[in-house]
Amino acid sequence: MSKKVVVCAYHNVGYRCLEELLKQGADVRLVFTHEDSPTEEIWFQSVRELAERHGIPYLTTDINEPANVAKVREIAPDLLFSFYYRNMIKPEVLEIPRLGALNLHGSYLPKYRGRVPVNWAVINGETETGATLHHMVAKPDAGDIVDREKVTIAFTDTSFDVFTKVTEAAVTIIARAYPLLAAGTAPRIPMNLAEGSYFGGRKPADGLIDWTKSAVRIYNLIRGVTHPYPGAFTYLEGKKVIIWSTRPLPGSAEPGMVVTENPLVVGTGEGLLEITSLQPEGEDEVAAGGFAAIVHPAGKRFANP
């Protein structure tokens, strides 16, 4: 007999994991998702559209609202899943499903608990991350682990590249774990939080480049927040410039100082950084050569205003 399931989902991970549950024959009775934000670049698949195609009722109001808690109680699901749902789910909801409430997190837990784990892993120069399915408890990303899958992070990967890998890992996990969860035979591995780390969310303002840091650290920040994220930025003669792509080079120069225009090379606290794509505020993104031909930045300094 198929199990009754309630799903909280958003983003590509939410879409693909819900899709996999449906392939597995889960009886999805209700989906909670989010309204798209008008201030956010919506580059990912729509959970709401997937629910509509399959005739599954969905709500964009918070699952924790009393009326929604009552709906979940009425359904009496066997399982509840959270796939990149952005609201913390309260303990009174987590206690409802008979076989457990589980979350798919975009890191190899217990490392990178918390918000935007893929971006943080790239920004910090990690060489691997992963996806983890775990039981939800009151503390975020702290419940028993059911399954994990590692993915590699290449030195040239952006956060988008890694997020795509993590999404595939998430689907692999759901395909493996759902039959075991439905049968009540899935493993539960206690999470050792002492072996991990917790990271908070990021704001666009956190993308400000500190040119006194090494070229590699700046490079990691830039690839960690480049498209489709807001991007890392700096200032040239008081004007904001978003830096979309770079590559670190050997050598030395004063931090922020433009060494050459073509290629566009800038000094850092350790090493040099070649800028290959950038965007002055209010203008279109351009290759560095086109920018340099107009601005002639040689001898000028990228710095905070």
Short mmCIF file of C-alpha atoms in Angstrom, two decimals:
data_model
loop_
_atom_site.label_atom_id
_atom_site.label_comp_id
_atom_site.label_asym_id
_atom_site.label_seq_id
_atom_site.Cartn_x
_atom_site.Cartn_y
_atom_site.Cartn_z
CA MET A 1 0.00 0.00 0.00
CA SER A 2 1.40 3.43 -0.93
CA LYS A 3 2.14 5.76 1.93
CA LYS A 4 0.38 9.06 2.52
CA VAL A 5 2.90 11.87 2.18
CA VAL A 6 2.92 15.63 2.77
CA VAL A 7 5.71 17.53 1.02
CA CYS A 8 7.17 20.97 1.75
CA ALA A 9 9.25 21.95 -1.28
CA TYR A 10 10.76 24.75 -3.32
CA HIS A 11 13.57 25.29 -5.82
CA ASN A 12 15.13 22.67 -8.11
CA VAL A 13 15.81 20.24 -5.26
CA GLY A 14 12.16 20.48 -4.24
CA TYR A 15 10.96 19.95 -7.80
CA ARG A 16 13.23 16.99 -8.55
CA CYS A 17 12.69 15.25 -5.20
CA LEU A 18 8.90 15.62 -5.42
CA GLU A 19 9.12 14.25 -8.96
CA GLU A 20 11.09 11.25 -7.67
CA LEU A 21 8.57 10.57 -4.89
CA LEU A 22 5.80 10.49 -7.49
CA LYS A 23 7.84 8.06 -9.60
CA GLN A 24 8.19 5.89 -6.51
CA GLY A 25 4.41 5.77 -6.13
CA ALA A 26 4.13 7.95 -3.04
CA ASP A 27 0.58 9.13 -2.33
CA VAL A 28 1.32 12.85 -2.05
CA ARG A 29 -1.78 14.40 -0.47
CA LEU A 30 -0.64 18.01 -0.05
CA VAL A 31 2.29 20.22 -1.06
CA PHE A 32 3.46 23.35 0.74
CA THR A 33 5.60 25.68 -1.34
CA HIS A 34 6.39 29.41 -1.63
CA GLU A 35 5.33 32.35 -3.71
CA ASP A 36 8.21 33.50 -5.90
CA SER A 37 9.82 36.71 -4.67
CA PRO A 38 9.69 39.64 -7.12
CA THR A 39 13.20 40.65 -6.00
CA GLU A 40 14.77 37.24 -6.65
CA GLU A 41 16.00 35.86 -9.97
CA ILE A 42 13.77 32.82 -10.55
CA TRP A 43 16.04 30.45 -12.47
CA PHE A 44 14.76 27.23 -10.94
CA GLN A 45 11.84 24.89 -11.65
CA SER A 46 8.41 25.50 -10.13
CA VAL A 47 7.13 23.06 -7.52
CA ARG A 48 3.72 24.66 -7.81
CA GLU A 49 3.56 23.88 -11.54
CA LEU A 50 4.61 20.28 -10.90
CA ALA A 51 1.85 19.89 -8.27
CA GLU A 52 -0.70 21.38 -10.68
CA ARG A 53 0.29 18.97 -13.46
CA HIS A 54 -0.26 16.02 -11.15
CA GLY A 55 -3.48 17.36 -9.62
CA ILE A 56 -1.95 17.62 -6.14
CA PRO A 57 -3.40 20.30 -3.84
CA TYR A 58 -0.83 22.90 -2.81
CA LEU A 59 -0.60 25.88 -0.47
CA THR A 60 1.85 28.78 -0.41
CA THR A 61 1.00 29.74 3.16
CA ASP A 62 3.28 28.64 6.02
CA ILE A 63 2.79 25.04 7.11
CA ASN A 64 3.07 26.22 10.73
CA GLU A 65 -0.11 28.31 10.57
CA PRO A 66 -2.80 26.76 12.81
CA ALA A 67 -5.20 26.10 9.92
CA ASN A 68 -2.43 24.31 8.00
CA VAL A 69 -1.37 22.26 11.02
CA ALA A 70 -4.99 21.14 11.27
CA LYS A 71 -4.96 20.13 7.57
CA VAL A 72 -1.86 18.03 8.11
CA ARG A 73 -3.41 16.37 11.18
CA GLU A 74 -6.51 15.57 9.13
CA ILE A 75 -4.40 13.94 6.41
CA ALA A 76 -2.48 11.96 9.06
CA PRO A 77 0.49 11.37 6.73
CA ASP A 78 2.86 8.48 7.14
CA LEU A 79 5.77 10.69 6.08
CA LEU A 80 6.50 14.39 5.77
CA PHE A 81 9.36 15.67 3.62
CA SER A 82 11.03 19.07 3.44
CA PHE A 83 12.97 19.72 0.23
CA TYR A 84 14.51 23.21 0.28
CA TYR A 85 11.45 24.59 2.04
CA ARG A 86 12.44 27.94 3.49
CA ASN A 87 10.46 27.92 6.74
CA MET A 88 11.53 26.12 9.89
CA ILE A 89 8.87 23.52 10.63
CA LYS A 90 7.64 23.55 14.23
CA PRO A 91 7.88 20.48 16.48
CA GLU A 92 4.08 20.14 16.67
CA VAL A 93 4.08 19.47 12.91
CA LEU A 94 7.11 17.18 13.01
CA GLU A 95 5.32 14.92 15.49
CA ILE A 96 2.37 14.26 13.18
CA PRO A 97 3.70 11.83 10.52
CA ARG A 98 3.72 8.23 11.73
CA LEU A 99 7.02 7.21 10.09
CA GLY A 100 8.88 10.48 10.47
CA ALA A 101 9.50 13.99 9.16
CA LEU A 102 12.59 14.28 6.99
CA ASN A 103 14.62 17.07 5.43
CA LEU A 104 16.93 17.02 2.40
CA HIS A 105 19.91 19.26 3.12
CA GLY A 106 22.42 20.43 0.50
CA SER A 107 25.61 19.39 2.24
CA TYR A 108 27.30 16.28 3.56
CA LEU A 109 26.08 16.68 7.12
CA PRO A 110 27.11 17.45 9.78
CA LYS A 111 29.31 19.82 7.74
CA TYR A 112 27.67 23.03 6.53
CA ARG A 113 24.53 22.91 8.57
CA GLY A 114 22.36 26.00 8.16
CA ARG A 115 21.67 28.30 5.23
CA VAL A 116 22.99 28.34 1.62
CA PRO A 117 25.37 25.42 2.21
CA VAL A 118 26.42 25.10 -1.43
CA ASN A 119 27.49 28.74 -1.67
CA TRP A 120 29.42 28.53 1.58
CA ALA A 121 31.22 25.36 0.49
CA VAL A 122 32.40 27.03 -2.74
CA ILE A 123 33.32 30.30 -1.01
CA ASN A 124 35.39 28.36 1.51
CA GLY A 125 37.25 26.47 -1.22
CA GLU A 126 35.97 23.01 -0.34
CA THR A 127 36.73 20.15 -2.75
CA GLU A 128 33.62 18.16 -1.90
CA THR A 129 30.18 18.54 -0.41
CA GLY A 130 27.00 16.48 -0.81
CA ALA A 131 23.37 15.98 0.05
CA THR A 132 21.89 14.46 3.20
CA LEU A 133 18.45 13.14 4.13
CA HIS A 134 17.87 13.39 7.86
CA HIS A 135 15.08 13.37 10.42
CA MET A 136 13.94 16.83 11.48
CA VAL A 137 14.12 17.95 15.09
CA ALA A 138 13.68 21.37 16.71
CA LYS A 139 17.36 22.23 16.14
CA PRO A 140 18.11 22.87 12.43
CA ASP A 141 19.91 20.14 10.49
CA ALA A 142 20.57 18.11 13.63
CA GLY A 143 18.39 14.98 13.48
CA ASP A 144 19.41 11.40 12.72
CA ILE A 145 20.83 10.80 9.24
CA VAL A 146 19.06 8.38 6.90
CA ASP A 147 21.29 8.67 3.81
CA ARG A 148 24.07 10.82 2.34
CA GLU A 149 25.73 11.21 -1.04
CA LYS A 150 29.00 13.05 -1.72
CA VAL A 151 29.76 15.24 -4.74
CA THR A 152 33.06 16.73 -5.85
CA ILE A 153 33.71 20.46 -6.24
CA ALA A 154 36.13 21.24 -9.05
CA PHE A 155 38.32 24.33 -8.72
CA THR A 156 36.50 25.83 -11.71
CA ASP A 157 32.98 25.03 -10.46
CA THR A 158 30.60 27.86 -9.63
CA SER A 159 27.89 27.48 -7.00
CA PHE A 160 25.42 26.86 -9.82
CA ASP A 161 27.56 23.96 -11.06
CA VAL A 162 27.74 22.47 -7.58
CA PHE A 163 24.05 23.03 -6.93
CA THR A 164 23.31 21.01 -10.06
CA LYS A 165 25.47 18.16 -8.74
CA VAL A 166 23.82 18.36 -5.32
CA THR A 167 20.38 18.22 -6.92
CA GLU A 168 21.30 14.99 -8.71
CA ALA A 169 22.67 13.59 -5.45
CA ALA A 170 19.40 14.49 -3.72
CA VAL A 171 17.37 12.56 -6.28
CA THR A 172 19.69 9.56 -5.89
CA ILE A 173 19.12 9.64 -2.13
CA ILE A 174 15.33 9.81 -2.41
CA ALA A 175 15.33 6.94 -4.90
CA ARG A 176 17.34 4.83 -2.44
CA ALA A 177 15.74 5.91 0.81
CA TYR A 178 12.01 6.20 0.08
CA PRO A 179 11.34 2.44 -0.20
CA LEU A 180 13.16 1.88 3.10
CA LEU A 181 11.31 4.72 4.81
CA ALA A 182 7.97 3.43 3.54
CA ALA A 183 8.81 -0.02 4.86
CA GLY A 184 9.97 1.36 8.20
CA THR A 185 13.44 -0.14 7.73
CA ALA A 186 15.53 2.93 6.92
CA PRO A 187 18.68 3.40 9.04
CA ARG A 188 19.00 6.18 11.61
CA ILE A 189 22.54 7.38 12.19
CA PRO A 190 22.91 9.86 15.08
CA MET A 191 24.42 13.13 13.92
CA ASN A 192 27.60 14.19 15.69
CA LEU A 193 27.33 17.98 15.62
CA ALA A 194 30.85 18.33 17.02
CA GLU A 195 32.18 17.07 13.68
CA GLY A 196 30.31 19.74 11.72
CA SER A 197 29.74 23.43 11.35
CA TYR A 198 26.81 25.86 11.12
CA PHE A 199 26.58 28.77 8.69
CA GLY A 200 24.03 31.56 8.44
CA GLY A 201 22.41 33.05 5.36
CA ARG A 202 24.08 35.50 3.03
CA LYS A 203 22.96 38.92 1.80
CA PRO A 204 24.03 40.66 -1.43
CA ALA A 205 26.11 43.06 0.69
CA ASP A 206 28.25 40.10 1.80
CA GLY A 207 29.68 39.98 -1.72
CA LEU A 208 31.96 42.99 -1.13
CA ILE A 209 35.51 42.05 -2.21
CA ASP A 210 38.38 42.56 0.22
CA TRP A 211 41.41 42.94 -2.03
CA THR A 212 43.80 42.35 0.88
CA LYS A 213 42.76 38.68 0.85
CA SER A 214 44.54 36.21 -1.42
CA ALA A 215 43.68 35.85 -5.09
CA VAL A 216 42.39 32.33 -4.46
CA ARG A 217 40.07 33.44 -1.65
CA ILE A 218 38.69 36.27 -3.78
CA TYR A 219 38.30 33.88 -6.71
CA ASN A 220 36.35 31.47 -4.48
CA LEU A 221 34.06 34.27 -3.32
CA ILE A 222 33.39 35.35 -6.91
CA ARG A 223 32.59 31.85 -8.18
CA GLY A 224 30.54 31.24 -5.04
CA VAL A 225 28.14 34.12 -5.70
CA THR A 226 28.29 34.54 -9.49
CA HIS A 227 25.23 33.98 -11.74
CA PRO A 228 22.46 33.26 -10.89
CA TYR A 229 23.35 34.79 -7.51
CA PRO A 230 23.85 38.56 -6.95
CA GLY A 231 27.61 38.53 -7.58
CA ALA A 232 30.71 39.82 -5.81
CA PHE A 233 31.45 43.52 -6.16
CA THR A 234 34.00 46.25 -5.67
CA TYR A 235 34.35 49.94 -6.53
CA LEU A 236 36.45 51.79 -9.08
CA GLU A 237 36.66 55.55 -8.56
CA GLY A 238 33.55 55.37 -6.40
CA LYS A 239 31.44 53.43 -8.91
CA LYS A 240 30.19 49.96 -8.04
CA VAL A 241 31.41 47.16 -10.30
CA ILE A 242 30.18 43.56 -10.10
CA ILE A 243 32.88 40.99 -10.87
CA TRP A 244 31.34 37.91 -12.48
CA SER A 245 34.33 35.76 -13.42
CA THR A 246 38.06 35.66 -12.71
CA ARG A 247 41.05 33.38 -12.44
CA PRO A 248 43.98 33.55 -9.98
CA LEU A 249 47.50 34.03 -11.28
CA PRO A 250 50.99 33.98 -9.73
CA GLY A 251 52.69 37.29 -9.08
CA SER A 252 52.33 40.24 -6.76
CA ALA A 253 51.07 43.81 -6.74
CA GLU A 254 49.36 46.18 -4.32
CA PRO A 255 45.91 44.93 -3.32
CA GLY A 256 43.26 46.32 -5.67
CA MET A 257 45.79 47.92 -8.04
CA VAL A 258 45.14 47.35 -11.75
CA VAL A 259 48.40 46.00 -13.15
CA THR A 260 47.46 45.52 -16.81
CA GLU A 261 44.37 46.31 -18.88
CA ASN A 262 44.47 43.50 -21.44
CA PRO A 263 44.29 41.07 -19.77
CA LEU A 264 42.71 42.93 -16.84
CA VAL A 265 44.90 41.90 -13.91
CA VAL A 266 44.56 43.17 -10.35
CA GLY A 267 46.80 42.83 -7.30
CA THR A 268 45.62 41.10 -4.12
CA GLY A 269 47.00 40.32 -0.69
CA GLU A 270 48.64 37.24 -2.17
CA GLY A 271 48.88 36.63 -5.91
CA LEU A 272 47.20 38.32 -8.85
CA LEU A 273 43.63 38.04 -10.13
CA GLU A 274 42.66 38.23 -13.78
CA ILE A 275 39.14 39.59 -14.26
CA THR A 276 37.41 38.13 -17.32
CA SER A 277 33.84 39.41 -16.97
CA LEU A 278 32.40 42.36 -15.02
CA GLN A 279 29.50 44.78 -14.92
CA PRO A 280 29.55 48.45 -13.93
CA GLU A 281 26.43 49.34 -11.96
CA GLY A 282 23.54 50.26 -14.23
CA GLU A 283 25.24 48.86 -17.33
CA ASP A 284 25.40 45.53 -19.15
CA GLU A 285 27.87 42.80 -18.30
CA VAL A 286 30.96 42.95 -20.52
CA ALA A 287 34.17 41.06 -21.12
CA ALA A 288 37.09 42.63 -19.30
CA GLY A 289 38.73 43.74 -22.56
CA GLY A 290 35.70 45.78 -23.55
CA PHE A 291 35.56 47.40 -20.14
CA ALA A 292 39.26 48.27 -20.20
CA ALA A 293 39.05 49.79 -23.69
CA ILE A 294 36.52 52.32 -22.42
CA VAL A 295 37.61 52.94 -18.82
CA HIS A 296 41.43 52.52 -19.12
CA PRO A 297 41.81 51.35 -15.50
CA ALA A 298 45.58 50.70 -15.57
CA GLY A 299 47.20 52.29 -12.52
CA LYS A 300 43.83 52.77 -10.84
CA ARG A 301 42.70 50.88 -7.77
CA PHE A 302 39.66 48.78 -7.01
CA ALA A 303 38.68 49.64 -3.45
CA ASN A 304 35.81 50.40 -1.10
CA PRO A 305 34.32 53.88 -1.59
#
